[in-house]
Tab-separated table of C-alpha atoms and ligand atoms in Angstrom:
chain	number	residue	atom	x	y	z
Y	1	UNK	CA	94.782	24.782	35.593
Y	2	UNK	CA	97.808	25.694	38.253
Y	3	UNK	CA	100.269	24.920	35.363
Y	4	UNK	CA	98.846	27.817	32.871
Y	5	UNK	CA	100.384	30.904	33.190
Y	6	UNK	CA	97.393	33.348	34.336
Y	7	UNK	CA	97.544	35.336	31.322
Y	8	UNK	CA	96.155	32.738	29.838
Y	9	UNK	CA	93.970	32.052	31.692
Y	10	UNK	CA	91.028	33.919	30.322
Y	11	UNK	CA	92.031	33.781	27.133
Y	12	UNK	CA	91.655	29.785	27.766
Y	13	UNK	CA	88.398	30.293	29.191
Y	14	UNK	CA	87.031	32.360	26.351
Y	15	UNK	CA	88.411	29.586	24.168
Y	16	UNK	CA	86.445	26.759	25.647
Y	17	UNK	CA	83.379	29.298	25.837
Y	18	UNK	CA	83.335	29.258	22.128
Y	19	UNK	CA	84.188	25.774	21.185
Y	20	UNK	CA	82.245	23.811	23.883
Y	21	UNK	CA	78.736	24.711	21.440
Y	22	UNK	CA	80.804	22.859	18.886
Y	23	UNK	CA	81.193	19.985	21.079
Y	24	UNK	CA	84.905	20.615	21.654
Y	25	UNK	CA	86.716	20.429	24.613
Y	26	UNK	CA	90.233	20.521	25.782
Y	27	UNK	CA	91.955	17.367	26.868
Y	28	UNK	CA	94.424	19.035	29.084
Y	29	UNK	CA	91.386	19.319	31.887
Y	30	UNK	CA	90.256	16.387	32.360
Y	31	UNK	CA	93.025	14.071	31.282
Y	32	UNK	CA	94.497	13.414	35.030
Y	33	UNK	CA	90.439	12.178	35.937
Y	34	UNK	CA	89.822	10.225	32.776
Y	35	UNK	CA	93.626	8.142	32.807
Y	36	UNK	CA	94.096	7.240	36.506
Y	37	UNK	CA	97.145	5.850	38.358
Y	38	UNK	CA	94.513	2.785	39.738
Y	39	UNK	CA	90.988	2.640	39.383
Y	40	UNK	CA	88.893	5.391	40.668
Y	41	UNK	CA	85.096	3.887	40.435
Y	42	UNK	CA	82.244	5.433	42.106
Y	43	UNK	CA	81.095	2.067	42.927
Y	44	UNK	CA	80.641	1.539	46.881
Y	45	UNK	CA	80.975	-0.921	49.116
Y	46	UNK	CA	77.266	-1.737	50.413
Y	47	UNK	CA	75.305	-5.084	52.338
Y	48	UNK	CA	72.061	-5.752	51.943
Y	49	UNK	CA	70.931	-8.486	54.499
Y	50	UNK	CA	68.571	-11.012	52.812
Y	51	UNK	CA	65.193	-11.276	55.114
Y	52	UNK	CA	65.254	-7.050	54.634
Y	53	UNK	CA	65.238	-7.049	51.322
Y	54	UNK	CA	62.499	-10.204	51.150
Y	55	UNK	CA	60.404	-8.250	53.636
Y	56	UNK	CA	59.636	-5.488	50.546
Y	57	UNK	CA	60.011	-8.342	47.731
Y	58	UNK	CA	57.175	-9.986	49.660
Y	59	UNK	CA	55.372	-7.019	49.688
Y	60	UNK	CA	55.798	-6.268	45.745
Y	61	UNK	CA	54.449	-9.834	45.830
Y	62	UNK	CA	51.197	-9.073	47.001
Y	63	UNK	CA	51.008	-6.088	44.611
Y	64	UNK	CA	52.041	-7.191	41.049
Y	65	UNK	CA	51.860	-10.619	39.710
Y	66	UNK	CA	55.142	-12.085	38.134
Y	67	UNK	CA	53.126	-12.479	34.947
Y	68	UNK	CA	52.138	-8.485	34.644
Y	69	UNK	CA	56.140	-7.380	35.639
Y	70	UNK	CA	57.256	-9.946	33.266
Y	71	UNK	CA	60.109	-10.595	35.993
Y	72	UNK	CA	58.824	-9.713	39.331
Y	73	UNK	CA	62.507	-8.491	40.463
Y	74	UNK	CA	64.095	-5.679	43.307
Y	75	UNK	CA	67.435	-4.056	41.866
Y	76	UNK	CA	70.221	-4.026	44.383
Y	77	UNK	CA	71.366	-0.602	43.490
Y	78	UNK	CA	75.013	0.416	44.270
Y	79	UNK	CA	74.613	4.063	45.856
Y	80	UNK	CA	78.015	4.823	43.819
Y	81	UNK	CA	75.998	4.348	40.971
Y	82	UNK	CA	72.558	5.835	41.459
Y	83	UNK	CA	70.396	5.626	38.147
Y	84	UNK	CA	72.457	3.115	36.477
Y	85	UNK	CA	70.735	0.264	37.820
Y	86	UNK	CA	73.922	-1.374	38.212
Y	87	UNK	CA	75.692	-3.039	41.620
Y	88	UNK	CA	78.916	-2.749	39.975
Y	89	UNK	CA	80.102	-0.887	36.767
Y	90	UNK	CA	79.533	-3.894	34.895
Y	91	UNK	CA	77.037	-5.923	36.257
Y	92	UNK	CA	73.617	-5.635	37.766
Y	93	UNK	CA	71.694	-7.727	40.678
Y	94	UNK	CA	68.055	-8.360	41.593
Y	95	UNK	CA	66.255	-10.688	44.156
Y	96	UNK	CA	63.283	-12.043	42.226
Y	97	UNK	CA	60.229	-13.746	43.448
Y	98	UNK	CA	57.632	-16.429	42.137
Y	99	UNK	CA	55.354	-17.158	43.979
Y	100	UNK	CA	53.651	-20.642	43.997
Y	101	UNK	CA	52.048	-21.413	40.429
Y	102	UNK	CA	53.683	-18.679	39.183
Y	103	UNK	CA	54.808	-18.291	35.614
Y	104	UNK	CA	58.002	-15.818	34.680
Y	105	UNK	CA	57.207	-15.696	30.369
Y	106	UNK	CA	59.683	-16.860	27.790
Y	107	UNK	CA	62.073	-14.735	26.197
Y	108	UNK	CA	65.668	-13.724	25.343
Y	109	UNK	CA	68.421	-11.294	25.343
Y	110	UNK	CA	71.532	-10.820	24.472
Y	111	UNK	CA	72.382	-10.169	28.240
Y	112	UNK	CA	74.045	-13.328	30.034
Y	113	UNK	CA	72.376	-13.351	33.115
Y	114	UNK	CA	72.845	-16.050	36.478
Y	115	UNK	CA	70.277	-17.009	39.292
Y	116	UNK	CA	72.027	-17.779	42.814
Y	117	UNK	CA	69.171	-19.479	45.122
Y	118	UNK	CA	67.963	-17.725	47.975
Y	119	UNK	CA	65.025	-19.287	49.431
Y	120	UNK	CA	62.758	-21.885	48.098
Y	121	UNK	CA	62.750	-25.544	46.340
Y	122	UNK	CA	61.741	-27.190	43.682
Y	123	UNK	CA	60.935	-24.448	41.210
Y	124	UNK	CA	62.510	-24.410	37.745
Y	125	UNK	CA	64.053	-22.259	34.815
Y	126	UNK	CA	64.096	-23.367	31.900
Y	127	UNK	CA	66.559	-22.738	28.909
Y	128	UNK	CA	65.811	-23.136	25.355
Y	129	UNK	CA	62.691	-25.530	26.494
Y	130	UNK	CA	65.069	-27.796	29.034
Y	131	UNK	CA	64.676	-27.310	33.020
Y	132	UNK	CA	66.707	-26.995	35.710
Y	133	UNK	CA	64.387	-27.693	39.073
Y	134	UNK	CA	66.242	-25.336	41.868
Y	135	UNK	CA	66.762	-25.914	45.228
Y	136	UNK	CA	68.801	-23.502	47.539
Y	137	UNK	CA	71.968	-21.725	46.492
Y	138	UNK	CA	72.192	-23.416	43.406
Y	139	UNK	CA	73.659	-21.667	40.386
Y	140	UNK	CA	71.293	-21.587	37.273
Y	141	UNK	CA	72.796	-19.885	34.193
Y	142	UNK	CA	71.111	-18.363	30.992
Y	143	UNK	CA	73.585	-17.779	29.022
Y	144	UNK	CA	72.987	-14.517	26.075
Y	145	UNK	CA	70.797	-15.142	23.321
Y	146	UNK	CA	68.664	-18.284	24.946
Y	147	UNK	CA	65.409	-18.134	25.438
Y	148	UNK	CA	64.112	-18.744	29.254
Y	149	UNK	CA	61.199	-18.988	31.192
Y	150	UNK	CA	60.620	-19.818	35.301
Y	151	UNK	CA	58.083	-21.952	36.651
Y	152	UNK	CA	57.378	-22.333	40.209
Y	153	UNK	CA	54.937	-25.582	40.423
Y	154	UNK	CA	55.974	-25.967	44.172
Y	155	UNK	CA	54.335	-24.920	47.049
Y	156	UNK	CA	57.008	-22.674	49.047
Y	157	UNK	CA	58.199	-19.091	47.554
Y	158	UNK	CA	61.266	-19.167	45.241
Y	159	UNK	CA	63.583	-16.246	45.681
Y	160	UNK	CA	66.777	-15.812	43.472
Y	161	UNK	CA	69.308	-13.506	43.035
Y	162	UNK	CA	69.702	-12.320	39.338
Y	163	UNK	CA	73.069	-11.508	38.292
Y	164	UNK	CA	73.769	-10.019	34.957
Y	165	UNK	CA	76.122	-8.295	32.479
Y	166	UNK	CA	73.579	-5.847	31.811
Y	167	UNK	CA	75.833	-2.523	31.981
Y	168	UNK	CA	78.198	-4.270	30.001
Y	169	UNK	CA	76.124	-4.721	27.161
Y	170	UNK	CA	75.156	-1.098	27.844
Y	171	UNK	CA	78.094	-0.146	27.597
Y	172	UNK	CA	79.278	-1.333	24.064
Y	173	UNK	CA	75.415	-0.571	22.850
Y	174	UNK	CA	74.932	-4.022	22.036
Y	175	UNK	CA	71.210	-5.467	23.619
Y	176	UNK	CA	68.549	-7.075	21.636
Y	177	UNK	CA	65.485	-8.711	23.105
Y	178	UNK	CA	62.520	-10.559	22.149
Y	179	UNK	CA	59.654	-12.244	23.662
Y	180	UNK	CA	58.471	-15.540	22.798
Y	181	UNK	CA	55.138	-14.654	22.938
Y	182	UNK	CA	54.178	-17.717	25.054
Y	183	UNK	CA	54.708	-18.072	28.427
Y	184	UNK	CA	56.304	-20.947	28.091
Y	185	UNK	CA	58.734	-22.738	25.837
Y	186	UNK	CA	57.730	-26.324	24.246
Y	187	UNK	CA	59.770	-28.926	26.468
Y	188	UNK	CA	62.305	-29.736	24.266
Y	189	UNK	CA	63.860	-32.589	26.477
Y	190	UNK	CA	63.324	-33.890	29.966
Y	191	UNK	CA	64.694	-32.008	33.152
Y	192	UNK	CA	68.829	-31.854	34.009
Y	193	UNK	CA	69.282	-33.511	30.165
Y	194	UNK	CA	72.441	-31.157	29.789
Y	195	UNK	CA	73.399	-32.326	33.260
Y	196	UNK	CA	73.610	-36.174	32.525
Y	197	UNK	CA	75.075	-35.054	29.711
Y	198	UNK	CA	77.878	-32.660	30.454
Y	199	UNK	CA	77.567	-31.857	34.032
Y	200	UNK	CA	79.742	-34.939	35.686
Y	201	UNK	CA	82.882	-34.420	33.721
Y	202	UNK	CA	81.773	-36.227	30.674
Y	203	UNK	CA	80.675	-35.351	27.291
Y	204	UNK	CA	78.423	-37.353	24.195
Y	205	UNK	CA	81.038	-39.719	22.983
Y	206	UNK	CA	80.432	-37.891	19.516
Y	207	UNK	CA	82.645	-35.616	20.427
Y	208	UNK	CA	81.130	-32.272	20.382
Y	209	UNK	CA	80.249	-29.972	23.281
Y	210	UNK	CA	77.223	-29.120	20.862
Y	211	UNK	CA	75.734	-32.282	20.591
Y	212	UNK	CA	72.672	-30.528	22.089
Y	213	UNK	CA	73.527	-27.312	23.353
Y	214	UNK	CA	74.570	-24.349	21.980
Y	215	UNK	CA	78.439	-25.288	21.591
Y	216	UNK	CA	79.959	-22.565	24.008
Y	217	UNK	CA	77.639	-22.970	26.668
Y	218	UNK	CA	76.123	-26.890	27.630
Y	219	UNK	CA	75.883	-27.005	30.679
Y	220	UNK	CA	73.755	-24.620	32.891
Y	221	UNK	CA	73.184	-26.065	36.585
Y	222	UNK	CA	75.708	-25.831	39.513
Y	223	UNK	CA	74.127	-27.935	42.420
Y	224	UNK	CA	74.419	-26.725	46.028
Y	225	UNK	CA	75.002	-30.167	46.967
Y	226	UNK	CA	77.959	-30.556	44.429
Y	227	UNK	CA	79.774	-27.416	45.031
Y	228	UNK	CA	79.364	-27.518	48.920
Y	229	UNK	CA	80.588	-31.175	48.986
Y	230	UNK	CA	83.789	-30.034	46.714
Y	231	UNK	CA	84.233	-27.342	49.331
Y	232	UNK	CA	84.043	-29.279	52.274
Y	233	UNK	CA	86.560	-32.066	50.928
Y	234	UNK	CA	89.481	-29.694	50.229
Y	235	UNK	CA	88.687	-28.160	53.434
Y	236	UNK	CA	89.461	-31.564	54.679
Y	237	UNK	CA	92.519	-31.586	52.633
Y	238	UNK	CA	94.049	-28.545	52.192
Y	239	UNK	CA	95.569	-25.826	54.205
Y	240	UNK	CA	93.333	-22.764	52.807
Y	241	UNK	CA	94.895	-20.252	50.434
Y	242	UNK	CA	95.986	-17.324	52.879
Y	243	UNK	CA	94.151	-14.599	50.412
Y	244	UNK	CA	91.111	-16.341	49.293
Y	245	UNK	CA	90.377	-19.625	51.946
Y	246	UNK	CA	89.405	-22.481	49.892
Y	247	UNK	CA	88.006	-21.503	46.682
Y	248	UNK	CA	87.173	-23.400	43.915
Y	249	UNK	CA	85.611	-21.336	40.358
Y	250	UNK	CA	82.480	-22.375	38.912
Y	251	UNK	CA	83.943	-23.860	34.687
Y	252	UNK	CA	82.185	-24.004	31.905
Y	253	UNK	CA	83.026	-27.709	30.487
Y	254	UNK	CA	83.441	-27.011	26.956
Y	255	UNK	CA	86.791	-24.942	27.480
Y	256	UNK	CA	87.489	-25.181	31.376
Y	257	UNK	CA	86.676	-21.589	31.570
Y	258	UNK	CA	84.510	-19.044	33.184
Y	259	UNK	CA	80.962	-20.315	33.073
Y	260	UNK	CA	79.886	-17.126	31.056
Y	261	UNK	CA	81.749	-15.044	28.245
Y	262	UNK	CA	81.128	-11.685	30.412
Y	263	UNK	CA	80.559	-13.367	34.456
Y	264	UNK	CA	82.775	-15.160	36.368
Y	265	UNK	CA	81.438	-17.322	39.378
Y	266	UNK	CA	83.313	-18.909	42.621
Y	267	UNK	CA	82.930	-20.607	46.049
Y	268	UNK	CA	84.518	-20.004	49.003
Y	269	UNK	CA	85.042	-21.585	52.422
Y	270	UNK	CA	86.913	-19.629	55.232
Y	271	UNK	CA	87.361	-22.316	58.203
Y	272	UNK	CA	86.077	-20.816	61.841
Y	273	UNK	CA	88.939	-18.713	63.026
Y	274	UNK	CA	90.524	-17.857	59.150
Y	275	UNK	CA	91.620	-14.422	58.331
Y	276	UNK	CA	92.632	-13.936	54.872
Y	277	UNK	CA	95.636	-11.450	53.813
Y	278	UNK	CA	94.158	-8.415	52.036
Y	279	UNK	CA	93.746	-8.609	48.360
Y	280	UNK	CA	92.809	-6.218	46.039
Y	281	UNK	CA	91.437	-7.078	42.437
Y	282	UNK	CA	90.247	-5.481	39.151
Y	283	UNK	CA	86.966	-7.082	39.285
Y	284	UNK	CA	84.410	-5.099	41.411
Y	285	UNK	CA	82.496	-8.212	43.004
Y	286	UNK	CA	79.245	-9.574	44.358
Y	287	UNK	CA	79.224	-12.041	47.272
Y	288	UNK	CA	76.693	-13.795	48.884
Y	289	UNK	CA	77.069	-15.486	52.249
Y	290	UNK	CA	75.379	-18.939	52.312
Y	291	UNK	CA	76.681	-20.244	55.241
Y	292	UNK	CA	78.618	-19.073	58.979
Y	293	UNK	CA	79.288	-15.895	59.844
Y	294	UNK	CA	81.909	-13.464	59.746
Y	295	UNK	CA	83.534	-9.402	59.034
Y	296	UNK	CA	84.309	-8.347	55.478
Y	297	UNK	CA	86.863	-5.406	55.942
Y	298	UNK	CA	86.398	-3.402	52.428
Y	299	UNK	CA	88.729	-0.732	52.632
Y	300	UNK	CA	87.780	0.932	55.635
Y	301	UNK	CA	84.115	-0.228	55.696
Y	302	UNK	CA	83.671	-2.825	57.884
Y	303	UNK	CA	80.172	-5.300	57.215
Y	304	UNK	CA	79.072	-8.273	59.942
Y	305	UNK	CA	78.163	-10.856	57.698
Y	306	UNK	CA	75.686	-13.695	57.893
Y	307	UNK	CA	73.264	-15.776	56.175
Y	308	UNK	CA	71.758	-14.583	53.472
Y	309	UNK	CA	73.971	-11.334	53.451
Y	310	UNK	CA	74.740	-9.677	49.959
Y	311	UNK	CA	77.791	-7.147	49.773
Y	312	UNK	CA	79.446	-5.922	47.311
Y	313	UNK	CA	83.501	-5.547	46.605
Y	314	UNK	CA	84.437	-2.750	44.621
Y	315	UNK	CA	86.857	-2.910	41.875
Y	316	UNK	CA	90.199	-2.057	43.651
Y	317	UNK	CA	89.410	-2.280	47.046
Y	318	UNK	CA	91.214	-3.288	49.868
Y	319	UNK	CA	89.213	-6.838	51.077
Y	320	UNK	CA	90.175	-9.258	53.955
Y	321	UNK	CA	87.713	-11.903	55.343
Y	322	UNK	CA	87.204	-13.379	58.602
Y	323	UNK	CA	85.066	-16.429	59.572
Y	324	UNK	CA	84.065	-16.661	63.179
Y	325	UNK	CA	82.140	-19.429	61.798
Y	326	UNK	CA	83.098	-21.907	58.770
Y	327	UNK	CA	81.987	-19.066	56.379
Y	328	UNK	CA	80.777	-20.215	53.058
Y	329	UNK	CA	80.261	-17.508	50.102
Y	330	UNK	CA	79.377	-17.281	46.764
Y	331	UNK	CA	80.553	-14.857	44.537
Y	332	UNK	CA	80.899	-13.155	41.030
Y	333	UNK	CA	81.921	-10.420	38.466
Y	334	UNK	CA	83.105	-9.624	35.570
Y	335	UNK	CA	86.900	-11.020	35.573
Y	336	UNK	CA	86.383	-13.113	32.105
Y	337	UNK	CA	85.620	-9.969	30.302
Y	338	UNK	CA	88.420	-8.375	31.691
Y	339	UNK	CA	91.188	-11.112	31.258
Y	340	UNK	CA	89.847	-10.975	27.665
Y	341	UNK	CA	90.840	-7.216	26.980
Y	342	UNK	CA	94.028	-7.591	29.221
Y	343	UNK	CA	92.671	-5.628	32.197
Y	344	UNK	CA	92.354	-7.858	34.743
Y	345	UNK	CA	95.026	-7.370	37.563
Y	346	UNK	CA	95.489	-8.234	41.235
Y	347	UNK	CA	97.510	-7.237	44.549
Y	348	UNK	CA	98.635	-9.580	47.604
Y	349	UNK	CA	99.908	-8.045	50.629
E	401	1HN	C1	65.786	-11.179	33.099
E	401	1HN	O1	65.644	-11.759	31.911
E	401	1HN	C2	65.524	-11.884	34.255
E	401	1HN	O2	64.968	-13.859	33.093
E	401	1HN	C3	65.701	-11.294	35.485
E	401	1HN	O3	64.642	-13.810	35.195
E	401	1HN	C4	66.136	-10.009	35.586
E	401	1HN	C5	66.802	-7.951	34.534
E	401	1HN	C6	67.011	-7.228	33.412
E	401	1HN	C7	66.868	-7.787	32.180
E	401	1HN	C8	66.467	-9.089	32.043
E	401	1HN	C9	65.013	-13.286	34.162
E	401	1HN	C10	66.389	-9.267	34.445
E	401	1HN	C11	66.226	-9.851	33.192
């Protein structure tokens, strides 16, 4: 209030007194907080190293079945954002566990939700009654609105991490959710269908991206195997991209982009030695390291990475990368839904 003249100044006070009962409040005192120069999120950057975090998730495993939790799951809280549940503003993350014979029950939201493999092989998830069998860092979508179960018929542990929209949705008041009331959805066709059918840069020679899926959505499996390889050839190739290293994004084949209307997925690979110029996006961001090691400098916090590690980029902030060894990430956020309502925006020093 330094710019009102101090006679006022009660006379202000006594003003808002009386109107704030009728919900009423004067833009002129909050306006420089609620329209900021650059993004001012509470979001921080945090790591959470992988066998810590599996160490409880274990321990819930002993505890609660995945059956009785529905999804046996621990949130990876931001600090920033006590309460919310969320990791960034607009997205949420879990590690979730099923154990061997497990069952995860069918249902469906409107939330678009990913899986990013931890630990484990050979268990599935299944969308709209078609599996995907999951080995290690794979990426396993279910997109809003279809209905999914997991299965773990194998006999290690399967741990995932969950990545969702679910503040998003919060945000514009928009969830619904039902349970199928089975556990499990009738197989509707056999395991990987959408992948012989969409996943190798092909289509049905009908024509139509909906020949079995839901149109904006048919494919829902990203294979370690495929994604490393791609990596590892343009590493060959390529001199890497001073900001980013080699990075390729994760498409959705029926328009070439992001794989989900709200989530945005990519790989990286920093070659031993690589230090990426600092970069600074809109799109506070979830990483997972999957192979090497290296430093993440996020503004002035500085996190060791390896294996397993999960950190999280705040919108805005200041990140460079260094691999002391060929260090392979995975990452994701919300940059579709931005680029949609013309927010998105970047900085390269
Ligand atoms: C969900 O459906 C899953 O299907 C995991 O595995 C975590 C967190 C919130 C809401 C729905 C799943 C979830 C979730």
């Amino acid at each position: 209030m330094s710019h009102i003249p101090n006679e006022s100044s009660e006379l202000l006070q006594d003003l808002y007194d009386e109107m704030a009962p009728k919900d009423l409040y004067p833009l002129w005192e909050v306006l420089a907080s609620l329209v900021t120069p650059t993004p001012q999120g509470s979001a921080e950057s945090v790591r959470w190293s992988f066998p810590e975090v599996r160490d409880y998730l274990l321990r819930a495993g002993d505890l609660i079945s995945a059956k009785d939790a529905e999804r046996r799951v621990l949130i990876l809280e931001n600090p920033g954002l006590k309460g919310s549940s969320g990791i960034t503003s607009s997205l949420y993350a879990g590690l979730q566990l099923i154990l061997p014979g497990e069952v995860a029950p069918c249902h469906r939201h409107s939330q678009c939700a990913l899986r990013f493999v931890m630990e484990g092989d050979g268990a599935f998830t299944a969308v709209d009654g078609e599996k995907a069998i999951m080995h290690k860092y794979d990426l396993v979508l279910t997109p809003g609105g279809q209905w999914h179960d997991h299965g773990n018929p194998s006999d290690q542990n399967m741990i995932w991490l969950d990545g969702l929209d679910i503040p998003t949705v919060r945000h514009f008041d928009a969830s619904f959710a039902e349970k199928l009331g089975e556990d499990v959805h009738p197989e509707t066709v056999e395991a990987d269908d959408s992948m012989w059918r969409y996943g190798r840069n092909l289509r049905p020679f009908r024509g139509s991206s909906a020949d079995r899926r839901p149109e904006g959505v048919p494919l829902f499996h990203y294979p370690y195997k495929e994604w490393r390889e791609s990596l590892n050839e343009l590493a060959g190739a390529e001199k890497p991209d001073p900001h980013l290293g080699h990075a390729l994004e994760f498409i959705n084949p029926a328009d070439g982009g992001a794989v989900m209307p709200t989530i945005s997925a990519h790989v990286r690979l920093l070659p031993a030695g690589f230090e990426t110029r600092a970069r600074r996006s809109t799109d506070g961001s979830v990483y997972v390291v999957t192979g090497g090691t290296g430093v993440a400098l996020v503004d002035e916090v500085e996190h060791k990475l390896e294996e397993g590690d999960i950190f999280v980029v705040p919108s805005w902030s200041r990140l460079q990368l260094k691999a002391d060894r060929d260090l392979a990430l995975f990452g994701f956020s919300d940059r579709i839904a931005q680029e949609k309502l013309n927010l998105y925006r970047e900085i390269k020093e």
